[in-house]
Amino acid sequence: MKILKAFILAVLPLCLHAQKVELRVYENFAEVSAEQTQTELKPGWIVFDIKMKDKLTRYLNGAHSAQMTDDSLPLFRITPGADEVLTDYALIRLQGKRYYRKLPKSNLRENAYRRIEPAHFHITSDGKDGFLCQPSAPLEKGDYILLNIAQKPVGELGDLKVYPFTVP
């Protein structure tokens, strides 16, 4: 048992290279905590033994994110994981409801998103493994998520790991 525990503690850190997303707030970088979306399945109608389309809704709890930006041009420090590429990250604006925030479309590819690429962001290296990314155009007021589009969905309904923040 001790040998197995020692093996796990020695090998596991080599296998895991967690992605990290930070946001500049008052000239310091604060790590944006990752949240997992929740998905609600609303069953469709059955008409003459034909099942109509089910509806999925992906949302995050809470009216607003815990992480706020200073202004409408936030600066991110993104450190991609070992098998990730910076252009796999994208920014999506959420629809605000009273008690939750939801993605406009349940299918991730159908949402209007802005990829982290030179056409939409000013990108520089931070001198280590990460990148400093700032939008070229100001973001509108509201709640946003930063996520890796190429990530594997979690669970039966395909929940996503996202980094939420709010633009005041």
mmCIF file of C-alpha atoms in Angstrom:
data_model
loop_
_atom_site.group_PDB
_atom_site.id
_atom_site.type_symbol
_atom_site.label_atom_id
_atom_site.label_comp_id
_atom_site.label_asym_id
_atom_site.label_seq_id
_atom_site.Cartn_x
_atom_site.Cartn_y
_atom_site.Cartn_z
ATOM 1 C CA MET A 1 0.000 0.000 0.000
ATOM 2 C CA LYS A 2 2.839 2.406 0.835
ATOM 3 C CA ILE A 3 4.540 1.617 -2.468
ATOM 4 C CA LEU A 4 1.344 2.389 -4.391
ATOM 5 C CA LYS A 5 0.875 5.656 -2.515
ATOM 6 C CA ALA A 6 4.499 6.675 -3.171
ATOM 7 C CA PHE A 7 4.096 5.803 -6.868
ATOM 8 C CA ILE A 8 0.919 7.865 -7.184
ATOM 9 C CA LEU A 9 2.478 10.867 -5.438
ATOM 10 C CA ALA A 10 5.593 10.634 -7.623
ATOM 11 C CA VAL A 11 3.941 10.082 -11.017
ATOM 12 C CA LEU A 12 0.663 12.017 -10.729
ATOM 13 C CA PRO A 13 2.201 15.526 -10.755
ATOM 14 C CA LEU A 14 4.005 14.641 -14.002
ATOM 15 C CA CYS A 15 0.748 13.607 -15.670
ATOM 16 C CA LEU A 16 -1.286 16.598 -14.564
ATOM 17 C CA HIS A 17 -0.582 19.989 -16.062
ATOM 18 C CA ALA A 18 -3.616 22.001 -15.124
ATOM 19 C CA GLN A 19 -4.657 24.963 -17.188
ATOM 20 C CA LYS A 20 -4.711 28.283 -15.415
ATOM 21 C CA VAL A 21 -6.639 31.448 -16.211
ATOM 22 C CA GLU A 22 -5.887 34.684 -14.381
ATOM 23 C CA LEU A 23 -7.449 38.134 -14.663
ATOM 24 C CA ARG A 24 -5.698 41.432 -13.922
ATOM 25 C CA VAL A 25 -7.514 43.310 -11.177
ATOM 26 C CA TYR A 26 -5.946 46.490 -9.730
ATOM 27 C CA GLU A 27 -2.542 45.804 -11.336
ATOM 28 C CA ASN A 28 -2.353 42.265 -9.820
ATOM 29 C CA PHE A 29 -3.355 38.978 -11.377
ATOM 30 C CA ALA A 30 -6.093 37.016 -9.596
ATOM 31 C CA GLU A 31 -6.824 33.434 -10.556
ATOM 32 C CA VAL A 32 -10.301 32.903 -11.968
ATOM 33 C CA SER A 33 -11.790 29.826 -10.335
ATOM 34 C CA ALA A 34 -13.195 27.245 -12.707
ATOM 35 C CA GLU A 35 -16.864 26.313 -12.511
ATOM 36 C CA GLN A 36 -18.770 23.513 -14.142
ATOM 37 C CA THR A 37 -21.936 24.253 -16.059
ATOM 38 C CA GLN A 38 -25.137 22.524 -15.094
ATOM 39 C CA THR A 39 -27.439 21.136 -17.729
ATOM 40 C CA GLU A 40 -31.195 20.730 -17.544
ATOM 41 C CA LEU A 41 -32.976 18.403 -19.933
ATOM 42 C CA LYS A 42 -36.554 19.279 -20.834
ATOM 43 C CA PRO A 43 -38.150 16.322 -22.613
ATOM 44 C CA GLY A 44 -39.921 16.923 -25.898
ATOM 45 C CA TRP A 45 -43.464 15.998 -26.841
ATOM 46 C CA ILE A 46 -44.587 12.598 -28.093
ATOM 47 C CA VAL A 47 -47.063 12.965 -30.940
ATOM 48 C CA PHE A 48 -48.388 9.804 -32.636
ATOM 49 C CA ASP A 49 -45.456 7.778 -31.279
ATOM 50 C CA ILE A 50 -42.971 10.276 -32.690
ATOM 51 C CA LYS A 51 -40.718 11.923 -30.130
ATOM 52 C CA MET A 52 -40.103 15.589 -30.788
ATOM 53 C CA LYS A 53 -36.777 17.245 -29.984
ATOM 54 C CA ASP A 54 -35.625 17.431 -26.361
ATOM 55 C CA LYS A 55 -34.328 20.796 -25.132
ATOM 56 C CA LEU A 56 -31.086 21.255 -23.195
ATOM 57 C CA THR A 57 -30.308 24.352 -21.125
ATOM 58 C CA ARG A 58 -26.747 24.982 -19.880
ATOM 59 C CA TYR A 59 -26.383 27.418 -17.026
ATOM 60 C CA LEU A 60 -24.275 28.600 -14.071
ATOM 61 C CA ASN A 61 -25.755 29.295 -10.651
ATOM 62 C CA GLY A 62 -25.871 32.838 -9.338
ATOM 63 C CA ALA A 63 -26.965 36.103 -10.892
ATOM 64 C CA HIS A 64 -23.358 37.288 -11.361
ATOM 65 C CA SER A 65 -19.852 35.901 -11.237
ATOM 66 C CA ALA A 66 -17.675 36.310 -8.156
ATOM 67 C CA GLN A 67 -14.829 37.671 -10.326
ATOM 68 C CA MET A 68 -15.201 41.254 -11.592
ATOM 69 C CA THR A 69 -13.009 43.095 -14.083
ATOM 70 C CA ASP A 70 -11.718 46.650 -13.705
ATOM 71 C CA ASP A 71 -12.993 47.857 -17.059
ATOM 72 C CA SER A 72 -14.317 46.680 -20.399
ATOM 73 C CA LEU A 73 -10.841 45.692 -21.671
ATOM 74 C CA PRO A 74 -9.776 42.916 -19.270
ATOM 75 C CA LEU A 75 -6.262 41.474 -19.415
ATOM 76 C CA PHE A 76 -6.027 37.678 -19.078
ATOM 77 C CA ARG A 77 -3.021 35.515 -18.352
ATOM 78 C CA ILE A 78 -3.798 32.116 -19.854
ATOM 79 C CA THR A 79 -1.553 29.130 -19.243
ATOM 80 C CA PRO A 80 -2.794 26.316 -21.510
ATOM 81 C CA GLY A 81 -2.579 22.687 -20.415
ATOM 82 C CA ALA A 82 -0.130 20.187 -21.898
ATOM 83 C CA ASP A 83 -2.430 19.105 -24.752
ATOM 84 C CA GLU A 84 -4.069 22.491 -25.328
ATOM 85 C CA VAL A 85 -3.557 25.327 -27.791
ATOM 86 C CA LEU A 86 -4.329 28.983 -27.066
ATOM 87 C CA THR A 87 -6.658 29.258 -30.076
ATOM 88 C CA ASP A 88 -8.893 26.587 -28.515
ATOM 89 C CA TYR A 89 -9.965 29.160 -25.911
ATOM 90 C CA ALA A 90 -12.967 31.366 -26.573
ATOM 91 C CA LEU A 91 -15.046 34.060 -24.898
ATOM 92 C CA ILE A 92 -18.845 33.707 -24.739
ATOM 93 C CA ARG A 93 -21.329 36.253 -23.397
ATOM 94 C CA LEU A 94 -23.972 34.750 -21.115
ATOM 95 C CA GLN A 95 -27.627 35.666 -20.816
ATOM 96 C CA GLY A 96 -28.413 36.941 -17.348
ATOM 97 C CA LYS A 97 -31.481 35.714 -15.512
ATOM 98 C CA ARG A 98 -32.601 36.468 -11.990
ATOM 99 C CA TYR A 99 -30.953 33.529 -10.233
ATOM 100 C CA TYR A 100 -28.657 32.093 -12.881
ATOM 101 C CA ARG A 101 -26.693 32.820 -16.058
ATOM 102 C CA LYS A 102 -27.184 30.653 -19.120
ATOM 103 C CA LEU A 103 -25.500 30.021 -22.439
ATOM 104 C CA PRO A 104 -27.564 31.393 -25.343
ATOM 105 C CA LYS A 105 -27.554 28.011 -27.138
ATOM 106 C CA SER A 106 -27.157 24.585 -25.544
ATOM 107 C CA ASN A 107 -24.802 23.374 -28.299
ATOM 108 C CA LEU A 108 -21.433 25.026 -27.730
ATOM 109 C CA ARG A 109 -20.638 25.455 -31.443
ATOM 110 C CA GLU A 110 -23.914 27.328 -32.097
ATOM 111 C CA ASN A 111 -23.064 30.143 -29.654
ATOM 112 C CA ALA A 112 -21.554 33.402 -30.845
ATOM 113 C CA TYR A 113 -18.048 33.280 -29.450
ATOM 114 C CA ARG A 114 -14.806 35.171 -29.876
ATOM 115 C CA ARG A 115 -11.717 32.952 -30.152
ATOM 116 C CA ILE A 116 -8.461 33.970 -28.505
ATOM 117 C CA GLU A 117 -6.564 34.747 -31.705
ATOM 118 C CA PRO A 118 -4.726 37.812 -33.087
ATOM 119 C CA ALA A 119 -7.777 38.967 -35.067
ATOM 120 C CA HIS A 120 -9.729 39.654 -31.856
ATOM 121 C CA PHE A 121 -7.066 39.948 -29.112
ATOM 122 C CA HIS A 122 -3.675 41.515 -28.435
ATOM 123 C CA ILE A 123 -1.550 38.491 -27.480
ATOM 124 C CA THR A 124 1.944 38.513 -25.973
ATOM 125 C CA SER A 125 4.024 35.979 -24.089
ATOM 126 C CA ASP A 126 4.340 36.350 -20.313
ATOM 127 C CA GLY A 127 7.901 34.992 -20.395
ATOM 128 C CA LYS A 128 6.948 31.602 -18.955
ATOM 129 C CA ASP A 129 4.403 29.081 -20.255
ATOM 130 C CA GLY A 130 1.505 31.518 -20.486
ATOM 131 C CA PHE A 131 0.129 34.282 -22.675
ATOM 132 C CA LEU A 132 -1.206 37.755 -21.912
ATOM 133 C CA CYS A 133 -4.419 38.336 -23.868
ATOM 134 C CA GLN A 134 -6.481 41.526 -24.069
ATOM 135 C CA PRO A 135 -9.510 42.078 -26.331
ATOM 136 C CA SER A 136 -9.010 44.495 -29.227
ATOM 137 C CA ALA A 137 -12.497 45.949 -28.774
ATOM 138 C CA PRO A 138 -14.195 46.744 -25.443
ATOM 139 C CA LEU A 139 -16.578 44.107 -24.090
ATOM 140 C CA GLU A 140 -20.183 44.994 -23.386
ATOM 141 C CA LYS A 141 -21.452 45.093 -19.829
ATOM 142 C CA GLY A 142 -22.523 41.637 -18.609
ATOM 143 C CA ASP A 143 -21.395 38.162 -17.650
ATOM 144 C CA TYR A 144 -18.911 36.183 -19.739
ATOM 145 C CA ILE A 145 -17.155 32.846 -19.666
ATOM 146 C CA LEU A 146 -13.753 31.896 -20.973
ATOM 147 C CA LEU A 147 -13.499 28.236 -21.908
ATOM 148 C CA ASN A 148 -11.596 25.701 -23.928
ATOM 149 C CA ILE A 149 -13.819 24.745 -26.863
ATOM 150 C CA ALA A 150 -11.909 21.518 -27.510
ATOM 151 C CA GLN A 151 -12.380 20.141 -23.981
ATOM 152 C CA LYS A 152 -14.039 16.814 -23.338
ATOM 153 C CA PRO A 153 -17.534 17.235 -21.880
ATOM 154 C CA VAL A 154 -18.098 16.072 -18.311
ATOM 155 C CA GLY A 155 -20.935 13.739 -17.394
ATOM 156 C CA GLU A 156 -23.895 12.323 -19.205
ATOM 157 C CA LEU A 157 -25.316 15.643 -20.437
ATOM 158 C CA GLY A 158 -21.970 17.128 -21.499
ATOM 159 C CA ASP A 159 -21.270 19.804 -18.885
ATOM 160 C CA LEU A 160 -18.300 22.125 -19.460
ATOM 161 C CA LYS A 161 -15.506 23.549 -17.322
ATOM 162 C CA VAL A 162 -15.615 27.344 -17.674
ATOM 163 C CA TYR A 163 -13.983 30.442 -16.171
ATOM 164 C CA PRO A 164 -16.727 33.024 -15.440
ATOM 165 C CA PHE A 165 -16.234 36.774 -14.940
ATOM 166 C CA THR A 166 -18.336 39.936 -15.007
ATOM 167 C CA VAL A 167 -17.699 43.192 -16.885
ATOM 168 C CA PRO A 168 -19.207 46.100 -14.921
#
